[in-house]
JSON list of C-alpha atoms in Angstrom, two decimals:
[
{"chain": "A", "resi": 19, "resn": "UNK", "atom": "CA", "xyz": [-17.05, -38.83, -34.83]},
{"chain": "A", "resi": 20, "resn": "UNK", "atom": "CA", "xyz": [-16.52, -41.69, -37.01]},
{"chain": "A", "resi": 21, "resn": "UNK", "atom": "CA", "xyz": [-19.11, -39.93, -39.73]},
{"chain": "A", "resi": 22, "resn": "UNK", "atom": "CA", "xyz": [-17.11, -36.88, -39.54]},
{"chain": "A", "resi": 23, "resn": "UNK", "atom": "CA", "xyz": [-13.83, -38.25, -40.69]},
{"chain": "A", "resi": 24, "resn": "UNK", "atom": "CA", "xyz": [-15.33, -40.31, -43.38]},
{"chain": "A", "resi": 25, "resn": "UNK", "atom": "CA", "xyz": [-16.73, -37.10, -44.70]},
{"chain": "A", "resi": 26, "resn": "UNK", "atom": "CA", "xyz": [-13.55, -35.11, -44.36]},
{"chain": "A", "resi": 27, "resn": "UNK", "atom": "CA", "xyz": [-11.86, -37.90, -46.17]},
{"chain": "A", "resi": 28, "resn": "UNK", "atom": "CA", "xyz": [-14.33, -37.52, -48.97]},
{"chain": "A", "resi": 29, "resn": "UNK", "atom": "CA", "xyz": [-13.98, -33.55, -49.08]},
{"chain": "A", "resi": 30, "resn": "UNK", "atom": "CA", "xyz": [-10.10, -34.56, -49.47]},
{"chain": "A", "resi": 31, "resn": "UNK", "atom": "CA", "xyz": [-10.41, -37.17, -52.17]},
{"chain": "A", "resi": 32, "resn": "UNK", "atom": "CA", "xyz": [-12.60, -34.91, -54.06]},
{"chain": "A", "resi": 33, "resn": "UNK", "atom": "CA", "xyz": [-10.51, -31.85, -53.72]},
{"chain": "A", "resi": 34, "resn": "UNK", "atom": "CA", "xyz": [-7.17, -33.91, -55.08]},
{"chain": "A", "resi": 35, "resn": "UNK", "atom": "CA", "xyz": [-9.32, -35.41, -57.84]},
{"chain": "A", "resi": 36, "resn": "UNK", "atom": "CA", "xyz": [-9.98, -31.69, -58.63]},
{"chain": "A", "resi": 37, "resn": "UNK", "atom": "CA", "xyz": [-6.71, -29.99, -58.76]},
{"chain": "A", "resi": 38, "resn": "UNK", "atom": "CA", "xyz": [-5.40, -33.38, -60.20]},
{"chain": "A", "resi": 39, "resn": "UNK", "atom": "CA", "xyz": [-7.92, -32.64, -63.74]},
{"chain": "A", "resi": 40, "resn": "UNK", "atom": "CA", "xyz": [-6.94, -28.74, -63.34]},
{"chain": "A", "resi": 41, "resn": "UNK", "atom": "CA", "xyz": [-3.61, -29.47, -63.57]},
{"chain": "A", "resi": 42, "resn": "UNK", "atom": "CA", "xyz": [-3.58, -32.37, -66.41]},
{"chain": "A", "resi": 43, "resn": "UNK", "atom": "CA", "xyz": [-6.14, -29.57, -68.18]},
{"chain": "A", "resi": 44, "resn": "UNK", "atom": "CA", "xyz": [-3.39, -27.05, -67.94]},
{"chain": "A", "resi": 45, "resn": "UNK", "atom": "CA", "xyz": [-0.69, -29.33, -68.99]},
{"chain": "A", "resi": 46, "resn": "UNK", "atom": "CA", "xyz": [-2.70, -30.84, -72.35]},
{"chain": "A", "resi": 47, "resn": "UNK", "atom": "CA", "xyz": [-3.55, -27.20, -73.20]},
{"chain": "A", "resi": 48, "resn": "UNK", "atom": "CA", "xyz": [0.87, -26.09, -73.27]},
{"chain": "A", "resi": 49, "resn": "UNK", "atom": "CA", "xyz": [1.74, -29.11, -74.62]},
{"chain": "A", "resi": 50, "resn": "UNK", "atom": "CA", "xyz": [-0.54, -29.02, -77.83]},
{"chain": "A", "resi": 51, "resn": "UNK", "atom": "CA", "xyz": [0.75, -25.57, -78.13]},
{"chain": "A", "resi": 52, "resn": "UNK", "atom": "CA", "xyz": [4.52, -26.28, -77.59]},
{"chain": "A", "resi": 53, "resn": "UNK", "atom": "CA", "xyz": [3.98, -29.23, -80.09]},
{"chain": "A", "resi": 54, "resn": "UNK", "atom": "CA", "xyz": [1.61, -27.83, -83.18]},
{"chain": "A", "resi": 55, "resn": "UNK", "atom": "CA", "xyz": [4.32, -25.23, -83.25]},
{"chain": "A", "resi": 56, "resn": "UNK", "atom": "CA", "xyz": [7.72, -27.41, -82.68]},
{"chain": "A", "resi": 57, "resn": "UNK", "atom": "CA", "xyz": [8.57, -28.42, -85.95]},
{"chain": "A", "resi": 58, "resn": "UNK", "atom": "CA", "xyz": [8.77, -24.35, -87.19]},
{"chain": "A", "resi": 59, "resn": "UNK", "atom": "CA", "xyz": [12.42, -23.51, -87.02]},
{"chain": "A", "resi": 60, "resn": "UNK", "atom": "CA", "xyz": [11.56, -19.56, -86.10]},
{"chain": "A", "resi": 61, "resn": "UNK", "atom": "CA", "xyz": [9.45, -21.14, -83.03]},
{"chain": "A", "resi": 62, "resn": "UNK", "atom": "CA", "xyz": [11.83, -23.40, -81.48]},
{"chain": "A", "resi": 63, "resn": "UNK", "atom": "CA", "xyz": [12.14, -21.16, -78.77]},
{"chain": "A", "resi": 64, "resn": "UNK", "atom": "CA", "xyz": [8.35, -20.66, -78.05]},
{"chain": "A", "resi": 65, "resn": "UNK", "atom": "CA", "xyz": [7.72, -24.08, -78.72]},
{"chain": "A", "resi": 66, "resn": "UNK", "atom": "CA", "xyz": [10.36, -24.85, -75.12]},
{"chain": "A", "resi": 67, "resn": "UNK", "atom": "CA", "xyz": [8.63, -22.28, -73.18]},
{"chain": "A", "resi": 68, "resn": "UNK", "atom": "CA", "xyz": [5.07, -23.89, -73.79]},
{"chain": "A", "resi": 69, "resn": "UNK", "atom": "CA", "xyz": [6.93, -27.28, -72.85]},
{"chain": "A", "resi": 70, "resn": "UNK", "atom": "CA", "xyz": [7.95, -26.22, -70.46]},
{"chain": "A", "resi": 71, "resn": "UNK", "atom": "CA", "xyz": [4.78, -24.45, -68.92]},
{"chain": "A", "resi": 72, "resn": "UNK", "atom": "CA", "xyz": [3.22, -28.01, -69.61]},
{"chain": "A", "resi": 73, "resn": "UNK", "atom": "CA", "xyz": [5.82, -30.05, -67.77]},
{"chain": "A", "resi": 74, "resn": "UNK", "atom": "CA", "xyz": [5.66, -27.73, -64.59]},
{"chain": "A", "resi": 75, "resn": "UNK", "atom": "CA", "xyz": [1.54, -28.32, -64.69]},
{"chain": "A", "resi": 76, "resn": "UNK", "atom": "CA", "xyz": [2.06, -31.84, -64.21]},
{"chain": "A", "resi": 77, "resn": "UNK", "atom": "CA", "xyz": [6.18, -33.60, -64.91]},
{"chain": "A", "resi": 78, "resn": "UNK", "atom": "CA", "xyz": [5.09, -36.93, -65.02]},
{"chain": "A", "resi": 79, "resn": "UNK", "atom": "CA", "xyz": [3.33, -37.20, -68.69]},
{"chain": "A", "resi": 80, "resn": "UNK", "atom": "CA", "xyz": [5.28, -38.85, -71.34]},
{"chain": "A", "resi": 81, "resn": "UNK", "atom": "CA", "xyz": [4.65, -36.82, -74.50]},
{"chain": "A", "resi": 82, "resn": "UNK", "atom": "CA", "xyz": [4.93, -33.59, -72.94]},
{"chain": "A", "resi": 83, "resn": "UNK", "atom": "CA", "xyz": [8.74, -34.94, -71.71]},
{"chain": "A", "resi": 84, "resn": "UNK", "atom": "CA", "xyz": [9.62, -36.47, -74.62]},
{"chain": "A", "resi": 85, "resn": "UNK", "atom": "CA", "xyz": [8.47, -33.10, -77.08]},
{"chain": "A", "resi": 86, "resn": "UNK", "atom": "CA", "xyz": [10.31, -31.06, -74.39]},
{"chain": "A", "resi": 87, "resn": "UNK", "atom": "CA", "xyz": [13.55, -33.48, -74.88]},
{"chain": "A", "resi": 88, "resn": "UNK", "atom": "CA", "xyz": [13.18, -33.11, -78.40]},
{"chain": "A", "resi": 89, "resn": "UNK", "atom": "CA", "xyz": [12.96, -29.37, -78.05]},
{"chain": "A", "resi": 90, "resn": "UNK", "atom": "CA", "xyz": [15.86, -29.06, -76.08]},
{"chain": "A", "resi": 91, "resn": "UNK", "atom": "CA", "xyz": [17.47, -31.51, -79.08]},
{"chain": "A", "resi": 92, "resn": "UNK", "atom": "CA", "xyz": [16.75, -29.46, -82.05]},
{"chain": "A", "resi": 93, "resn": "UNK", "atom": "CA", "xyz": [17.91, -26.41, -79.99]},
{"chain": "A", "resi": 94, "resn": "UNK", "atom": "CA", "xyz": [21.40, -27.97, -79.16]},
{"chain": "A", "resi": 95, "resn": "UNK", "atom": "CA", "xyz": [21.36, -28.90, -82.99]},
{"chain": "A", "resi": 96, "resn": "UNK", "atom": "CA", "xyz": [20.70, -25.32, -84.25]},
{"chain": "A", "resi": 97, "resn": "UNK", "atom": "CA", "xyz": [23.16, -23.96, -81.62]},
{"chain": "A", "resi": 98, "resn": "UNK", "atom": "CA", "xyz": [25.85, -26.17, -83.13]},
{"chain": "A", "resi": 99, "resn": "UNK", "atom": "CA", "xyz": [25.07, -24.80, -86.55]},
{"chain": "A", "resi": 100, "resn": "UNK", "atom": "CA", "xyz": [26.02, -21.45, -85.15]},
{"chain": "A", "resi": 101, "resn": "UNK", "atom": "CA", "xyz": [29.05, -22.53, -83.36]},
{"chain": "A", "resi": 102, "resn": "UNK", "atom": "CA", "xyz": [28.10, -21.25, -80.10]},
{"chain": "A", "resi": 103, "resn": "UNK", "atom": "CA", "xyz": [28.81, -25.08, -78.65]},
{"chain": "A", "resi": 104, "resn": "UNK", "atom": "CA", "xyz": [28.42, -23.77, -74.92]},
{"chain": "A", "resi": 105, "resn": "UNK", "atom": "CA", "xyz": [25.45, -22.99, -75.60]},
{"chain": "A", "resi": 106, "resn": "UNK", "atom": "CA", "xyz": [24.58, -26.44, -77.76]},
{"chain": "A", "resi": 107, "resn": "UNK", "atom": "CA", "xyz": [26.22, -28.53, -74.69]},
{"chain": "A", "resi": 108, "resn": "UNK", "atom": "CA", "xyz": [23.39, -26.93, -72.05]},
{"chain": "A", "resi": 109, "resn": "UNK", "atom": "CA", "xyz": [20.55, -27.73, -74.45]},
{"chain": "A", "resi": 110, "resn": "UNK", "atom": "CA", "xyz": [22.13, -31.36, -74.92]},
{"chain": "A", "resi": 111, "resn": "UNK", "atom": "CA", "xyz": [22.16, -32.01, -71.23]},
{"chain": "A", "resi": 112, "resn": "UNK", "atom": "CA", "xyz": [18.54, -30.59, -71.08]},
{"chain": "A", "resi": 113, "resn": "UNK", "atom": "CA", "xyz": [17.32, -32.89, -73.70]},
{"chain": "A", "resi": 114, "resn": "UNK", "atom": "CA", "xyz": [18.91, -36.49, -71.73]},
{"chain": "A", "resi": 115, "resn": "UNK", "atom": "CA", "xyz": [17.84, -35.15, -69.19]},
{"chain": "A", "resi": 116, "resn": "UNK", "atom": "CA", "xyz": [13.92, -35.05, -70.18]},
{"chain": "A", "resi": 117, "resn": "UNK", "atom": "CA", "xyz": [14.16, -37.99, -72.37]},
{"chain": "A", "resi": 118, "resn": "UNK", "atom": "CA", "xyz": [15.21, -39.91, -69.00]},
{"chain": "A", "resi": 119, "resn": "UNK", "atom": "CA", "xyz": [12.29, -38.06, -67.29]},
{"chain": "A", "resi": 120, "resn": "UNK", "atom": "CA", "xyz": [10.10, -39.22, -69.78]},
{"chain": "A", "resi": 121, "resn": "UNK", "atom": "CA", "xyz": [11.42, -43.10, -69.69]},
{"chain": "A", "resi": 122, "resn": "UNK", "atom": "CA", "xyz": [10.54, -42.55, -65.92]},
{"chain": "A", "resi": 123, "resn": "UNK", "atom": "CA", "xyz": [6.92, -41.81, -66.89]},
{"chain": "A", "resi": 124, "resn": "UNK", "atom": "CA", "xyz": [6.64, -44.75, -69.70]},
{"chain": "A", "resi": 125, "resn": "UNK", "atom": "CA", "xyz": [10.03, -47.06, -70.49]},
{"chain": "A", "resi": 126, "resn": "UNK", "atom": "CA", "xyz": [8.30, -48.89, -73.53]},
{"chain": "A", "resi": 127, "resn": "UNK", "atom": "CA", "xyz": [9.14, -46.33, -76.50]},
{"chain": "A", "resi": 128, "resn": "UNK", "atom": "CA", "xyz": [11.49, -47.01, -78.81]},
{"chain": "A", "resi": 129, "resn": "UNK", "atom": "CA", "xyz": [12.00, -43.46, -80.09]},
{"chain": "A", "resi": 130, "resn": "UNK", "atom": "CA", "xyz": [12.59, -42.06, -76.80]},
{"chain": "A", "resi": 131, "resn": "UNK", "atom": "CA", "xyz": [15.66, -44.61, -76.35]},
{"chain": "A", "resi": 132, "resn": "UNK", "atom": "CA", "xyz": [16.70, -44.10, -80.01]},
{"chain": "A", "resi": 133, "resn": "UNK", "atom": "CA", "xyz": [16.81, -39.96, -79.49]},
{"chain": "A", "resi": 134, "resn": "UNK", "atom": "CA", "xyz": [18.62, -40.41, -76.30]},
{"chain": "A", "resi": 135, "resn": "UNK", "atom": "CA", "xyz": [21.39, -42.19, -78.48]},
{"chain": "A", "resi": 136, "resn": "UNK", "atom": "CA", "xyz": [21.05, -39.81, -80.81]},
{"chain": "A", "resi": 137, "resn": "UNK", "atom": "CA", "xyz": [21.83, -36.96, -78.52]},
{"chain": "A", "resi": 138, "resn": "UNK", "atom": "CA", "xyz": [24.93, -38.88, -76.60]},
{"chain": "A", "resi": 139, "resn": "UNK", "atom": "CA", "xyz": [25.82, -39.98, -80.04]},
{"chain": "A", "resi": 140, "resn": "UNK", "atom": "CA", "xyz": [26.06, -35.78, -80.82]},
{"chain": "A", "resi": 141, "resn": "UNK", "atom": "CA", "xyz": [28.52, -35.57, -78.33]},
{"chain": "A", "resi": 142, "resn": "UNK", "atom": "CA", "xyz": [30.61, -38.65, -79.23]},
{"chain": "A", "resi": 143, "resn": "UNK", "atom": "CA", "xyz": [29.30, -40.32, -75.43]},
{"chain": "A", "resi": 144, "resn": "UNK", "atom": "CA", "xyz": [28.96, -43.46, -77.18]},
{"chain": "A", "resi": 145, "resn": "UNK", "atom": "CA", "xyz": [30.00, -45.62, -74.69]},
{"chain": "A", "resi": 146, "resn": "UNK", "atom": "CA", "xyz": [29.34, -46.20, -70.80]},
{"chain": "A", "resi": 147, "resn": "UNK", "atom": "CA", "xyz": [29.70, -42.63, -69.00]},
{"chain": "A", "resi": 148, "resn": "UNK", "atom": "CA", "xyz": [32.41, -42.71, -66.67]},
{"chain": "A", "resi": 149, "resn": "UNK", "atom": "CA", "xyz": [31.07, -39.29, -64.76]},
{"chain": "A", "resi": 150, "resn": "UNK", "atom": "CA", "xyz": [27.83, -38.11, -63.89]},
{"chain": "A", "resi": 151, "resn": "UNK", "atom": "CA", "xyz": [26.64, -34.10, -65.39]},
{"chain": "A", "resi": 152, "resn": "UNK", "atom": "CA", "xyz": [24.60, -31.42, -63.65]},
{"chain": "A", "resi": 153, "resn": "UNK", "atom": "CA", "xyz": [21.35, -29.65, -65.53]},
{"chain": "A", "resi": 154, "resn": "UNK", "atom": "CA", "xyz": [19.03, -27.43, -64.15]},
{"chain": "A", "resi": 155, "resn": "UNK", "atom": "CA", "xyz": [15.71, -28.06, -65.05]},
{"chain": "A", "resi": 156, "resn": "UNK", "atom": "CA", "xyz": [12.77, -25.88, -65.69]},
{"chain": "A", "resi": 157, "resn": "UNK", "atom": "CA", "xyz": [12.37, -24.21, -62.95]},
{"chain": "A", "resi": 158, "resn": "UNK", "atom": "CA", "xyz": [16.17, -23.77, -62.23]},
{"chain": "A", "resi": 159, "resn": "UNK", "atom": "CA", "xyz": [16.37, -26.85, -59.66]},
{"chain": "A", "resi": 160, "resn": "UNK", "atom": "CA", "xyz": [19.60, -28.71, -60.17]},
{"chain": "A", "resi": 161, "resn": "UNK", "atom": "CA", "xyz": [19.42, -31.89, -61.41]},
{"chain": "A", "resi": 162, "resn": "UNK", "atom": "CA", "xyz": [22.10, -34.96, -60.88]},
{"chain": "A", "resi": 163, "resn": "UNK", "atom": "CA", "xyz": [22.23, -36.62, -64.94]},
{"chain": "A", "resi": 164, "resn": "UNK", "atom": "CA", "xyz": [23.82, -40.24, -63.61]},
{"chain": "A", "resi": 165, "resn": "UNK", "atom": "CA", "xyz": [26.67, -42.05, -65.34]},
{"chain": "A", "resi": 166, "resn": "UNK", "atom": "CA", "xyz": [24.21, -44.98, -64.52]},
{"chain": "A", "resi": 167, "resn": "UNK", "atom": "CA", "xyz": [21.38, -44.05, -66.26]},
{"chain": "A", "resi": 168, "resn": "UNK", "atom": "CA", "xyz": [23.01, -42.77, -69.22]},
{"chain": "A", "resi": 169, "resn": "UNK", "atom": "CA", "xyz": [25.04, -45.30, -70.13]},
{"chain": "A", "resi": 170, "resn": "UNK", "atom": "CA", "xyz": [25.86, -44.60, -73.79]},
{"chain": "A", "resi": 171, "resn": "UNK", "atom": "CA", "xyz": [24.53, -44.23, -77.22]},
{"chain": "A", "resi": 172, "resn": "UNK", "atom": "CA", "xyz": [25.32, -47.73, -78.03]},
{"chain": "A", "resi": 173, "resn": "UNK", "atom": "CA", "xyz": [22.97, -49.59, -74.86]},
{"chain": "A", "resi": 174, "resn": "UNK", "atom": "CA", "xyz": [19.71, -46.68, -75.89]},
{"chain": "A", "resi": 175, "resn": "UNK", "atom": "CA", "xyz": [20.11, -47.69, -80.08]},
{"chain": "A", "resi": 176, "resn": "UNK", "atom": "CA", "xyz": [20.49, -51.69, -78.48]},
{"chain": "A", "resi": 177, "resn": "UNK", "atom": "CA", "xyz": [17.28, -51.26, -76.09]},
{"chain": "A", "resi": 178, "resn": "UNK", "atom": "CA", "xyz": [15.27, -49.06, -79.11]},
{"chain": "A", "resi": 179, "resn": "UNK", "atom": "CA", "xyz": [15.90, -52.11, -81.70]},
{"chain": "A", "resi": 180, "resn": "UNK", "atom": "CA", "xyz": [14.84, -54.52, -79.08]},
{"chain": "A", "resi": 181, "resn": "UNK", "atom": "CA", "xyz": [11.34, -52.64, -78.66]},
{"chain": "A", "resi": 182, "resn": "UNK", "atom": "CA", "xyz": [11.38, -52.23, -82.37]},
{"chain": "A", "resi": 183, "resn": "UNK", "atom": "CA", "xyz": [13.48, -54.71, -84.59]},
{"chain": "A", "resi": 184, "resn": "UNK", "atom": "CA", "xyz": [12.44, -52.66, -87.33]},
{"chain": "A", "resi": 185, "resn": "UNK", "atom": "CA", "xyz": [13.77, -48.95, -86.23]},
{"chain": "A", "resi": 186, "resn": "UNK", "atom": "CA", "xyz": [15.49, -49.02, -89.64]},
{"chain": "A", "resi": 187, "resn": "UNK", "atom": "CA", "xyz": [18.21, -46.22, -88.67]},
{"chain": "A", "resi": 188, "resn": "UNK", "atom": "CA", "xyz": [19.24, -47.71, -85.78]},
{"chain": "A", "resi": 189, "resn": "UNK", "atom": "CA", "xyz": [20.72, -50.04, -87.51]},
{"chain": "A", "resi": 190, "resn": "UNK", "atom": "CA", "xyz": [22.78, -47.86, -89.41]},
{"chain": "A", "resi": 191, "resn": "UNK", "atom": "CA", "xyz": [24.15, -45.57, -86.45]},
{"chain": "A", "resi": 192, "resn": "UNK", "atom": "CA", "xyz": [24.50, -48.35, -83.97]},
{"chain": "A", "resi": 193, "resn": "UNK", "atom": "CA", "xyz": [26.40, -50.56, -86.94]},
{"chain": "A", "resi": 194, "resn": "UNK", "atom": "CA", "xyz": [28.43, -47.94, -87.76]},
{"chain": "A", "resi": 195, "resn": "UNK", "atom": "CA", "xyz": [29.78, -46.79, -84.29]},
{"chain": "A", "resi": 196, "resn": "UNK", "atom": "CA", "xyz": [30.78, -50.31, -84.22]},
{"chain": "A", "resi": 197, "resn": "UNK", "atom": "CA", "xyz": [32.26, -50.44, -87.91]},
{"chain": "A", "resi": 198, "resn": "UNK", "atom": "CA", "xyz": [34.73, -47.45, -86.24]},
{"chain": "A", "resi": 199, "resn": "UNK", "atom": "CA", "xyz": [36.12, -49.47, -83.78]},
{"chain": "A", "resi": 200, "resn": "UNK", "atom": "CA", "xyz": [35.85, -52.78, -85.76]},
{"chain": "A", "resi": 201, "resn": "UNK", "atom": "CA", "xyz": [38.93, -54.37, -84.35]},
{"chain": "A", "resi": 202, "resn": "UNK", "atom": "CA", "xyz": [37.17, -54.32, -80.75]},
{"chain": "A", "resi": 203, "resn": "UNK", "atom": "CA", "xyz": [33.35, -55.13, -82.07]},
{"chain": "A", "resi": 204, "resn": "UNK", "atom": "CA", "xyz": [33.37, -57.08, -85.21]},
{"chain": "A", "resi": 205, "resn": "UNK", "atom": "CA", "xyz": [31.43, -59.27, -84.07]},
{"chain": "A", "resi": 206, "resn": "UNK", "atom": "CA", "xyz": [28.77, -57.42, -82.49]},
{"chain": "A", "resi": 207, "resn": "UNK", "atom": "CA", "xyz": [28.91, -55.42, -86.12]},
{"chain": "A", "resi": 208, "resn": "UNK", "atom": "CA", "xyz": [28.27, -58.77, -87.88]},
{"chain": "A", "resi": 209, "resn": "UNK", "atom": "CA", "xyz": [25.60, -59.61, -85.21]},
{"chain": "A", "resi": 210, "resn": "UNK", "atom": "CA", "xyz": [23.72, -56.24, -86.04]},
{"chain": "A", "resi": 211, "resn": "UNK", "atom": "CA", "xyz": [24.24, -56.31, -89.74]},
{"chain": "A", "resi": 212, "resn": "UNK", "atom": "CA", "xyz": [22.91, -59.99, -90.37]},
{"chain": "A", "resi": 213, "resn": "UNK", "atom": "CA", "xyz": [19.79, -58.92, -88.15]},
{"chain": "A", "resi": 214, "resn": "UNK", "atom": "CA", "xyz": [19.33, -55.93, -90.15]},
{"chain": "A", "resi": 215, "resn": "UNK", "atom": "CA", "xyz": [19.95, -58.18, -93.89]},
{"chain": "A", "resi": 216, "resn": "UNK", "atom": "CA", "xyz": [16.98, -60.50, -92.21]},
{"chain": "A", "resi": 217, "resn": "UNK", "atom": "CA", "xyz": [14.11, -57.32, -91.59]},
{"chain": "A", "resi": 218, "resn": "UNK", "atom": "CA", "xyz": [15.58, -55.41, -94.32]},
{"chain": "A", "resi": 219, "resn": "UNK", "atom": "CA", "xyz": [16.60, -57.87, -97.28]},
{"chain": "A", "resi": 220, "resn": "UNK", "atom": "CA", "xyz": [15.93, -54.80, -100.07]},
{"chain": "A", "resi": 221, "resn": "UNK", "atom": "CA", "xyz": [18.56, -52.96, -98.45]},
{"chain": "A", "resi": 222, "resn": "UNK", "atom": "CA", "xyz": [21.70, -53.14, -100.28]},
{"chain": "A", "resi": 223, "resn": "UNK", "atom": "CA", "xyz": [24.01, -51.00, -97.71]},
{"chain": "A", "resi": 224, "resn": "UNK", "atom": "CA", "xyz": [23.36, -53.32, -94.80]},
{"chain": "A", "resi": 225, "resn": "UNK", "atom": "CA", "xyz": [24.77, -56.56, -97.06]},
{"chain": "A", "resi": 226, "resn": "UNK", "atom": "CA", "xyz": [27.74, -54.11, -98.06]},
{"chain": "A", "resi": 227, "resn": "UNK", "atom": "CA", "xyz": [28.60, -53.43, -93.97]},
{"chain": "A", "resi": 228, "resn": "UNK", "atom": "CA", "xyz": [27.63, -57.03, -93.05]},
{"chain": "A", "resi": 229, "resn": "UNK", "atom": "CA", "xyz": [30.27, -58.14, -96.07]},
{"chain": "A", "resi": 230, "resn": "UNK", "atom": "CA", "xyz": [32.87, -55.31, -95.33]},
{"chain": "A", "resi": 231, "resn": "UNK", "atom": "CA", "xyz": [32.67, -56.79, -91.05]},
{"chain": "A", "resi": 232, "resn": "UNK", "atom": "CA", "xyz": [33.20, -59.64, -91.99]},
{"chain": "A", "resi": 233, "resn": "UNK", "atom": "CA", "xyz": [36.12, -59.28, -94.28]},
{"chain": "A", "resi": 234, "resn": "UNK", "atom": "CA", "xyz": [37.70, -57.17, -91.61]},
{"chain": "A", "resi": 235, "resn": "UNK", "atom": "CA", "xyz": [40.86, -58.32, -90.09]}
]
């Protein structure tokens, strides 16, 4: 009967509304955990597993993706340190891709784009990706990272300064990937530079850049 459905449709609304606040309950309770404890270097490790706890309750949060990117980051980074780079290239492929997850879930941060170039940036994949990468994600699934959606360094620092005109050191790492191949973008070096002299005036190393681009020749 009519009056039957409308009450099974209720019982189902209600019972998705339920598991809906378990889960986000689960997934705020691992991510406070994985984050209070992130920036301890002896916790890094515990610090990903609670991350990653959080992100299986419910993958679609921003914060808990973006911590999880950076604790993939500072893993690669202390991996590096200790020359085991196999090791430092699987936790840089983890972190792009959870910062892209967590661009999926919100697109308007600057420091998610600017940490994304800072991770490419780590692996000199500065400009547009010419191959896609595999990753497996948390629960071992295989992920496709595409050449598409990673781009490069340079496009994340451009789209991070555009959110946020005054992400100071964005400035400084775009500028000087483009100082290092200054007889391709002078230009776009000058470009950046004189925008940074504008927000930053006080700043004497963006004049010395912006002077040294534009002496170039």
């Amino acid at each position: 009967t009519p009056q039957k459905f409308f009450l099974f449709g209720i019982l189902c609304f209600l019972s998705a509304t339920i598991l809906w606040n378990i889960k986000r309950e689960f997934q705020e309770i691992h991510y406070f955990r994985g984050y209070e404890i992130s920036r301890d270097p002896r916790q890094q490790a515990m610090s990903r597993q609670e991350l990653e706890t959080a992100w299986d309750w419910f993958s679609k949060e921003v914060n808990t993706n973006y911590e999880l990117a950076n604790a993939y980051a500072r893993l690669s980074q202390m991996m590096l340190k200790e020359g085991l780079q196999d090791k430092a290239e699987i936790y840089a492929k983890k972190a792009l891709w959870a910062y892209l997850e967590a661009l999926r879930s919100n697109n308007g941060y600057d420091e998610i784009y600017f940490n994304l170039a800072a991770t490419l940036a780590q692996f000199n994949l500065v400009d547009q990706l010419q191959y896609d990468m595999e990753v497996l994600d948390p629960l071992g699934q295989k992920q496709i990272l595409q050449a598409k959606e990673l781009l490069g360094a340079r496009f994340h620092y451009s789209r991070a300064l555009l959110i946020n005109p005054m992400l100071k050191d964005a400035y400084l790492f775009l500028g000087n990937s483009y100082l290092r191949e200054r007889d391709r973008y002078k230009a776009e070096a000058i470009a950046l530079f004189s925008q940074a002299v504008y927000f930053f005036p006080e700043e004497r190393e963006f004049l010395a850049k912006l002077e040294f681009a534009r002496n170039f020749k």
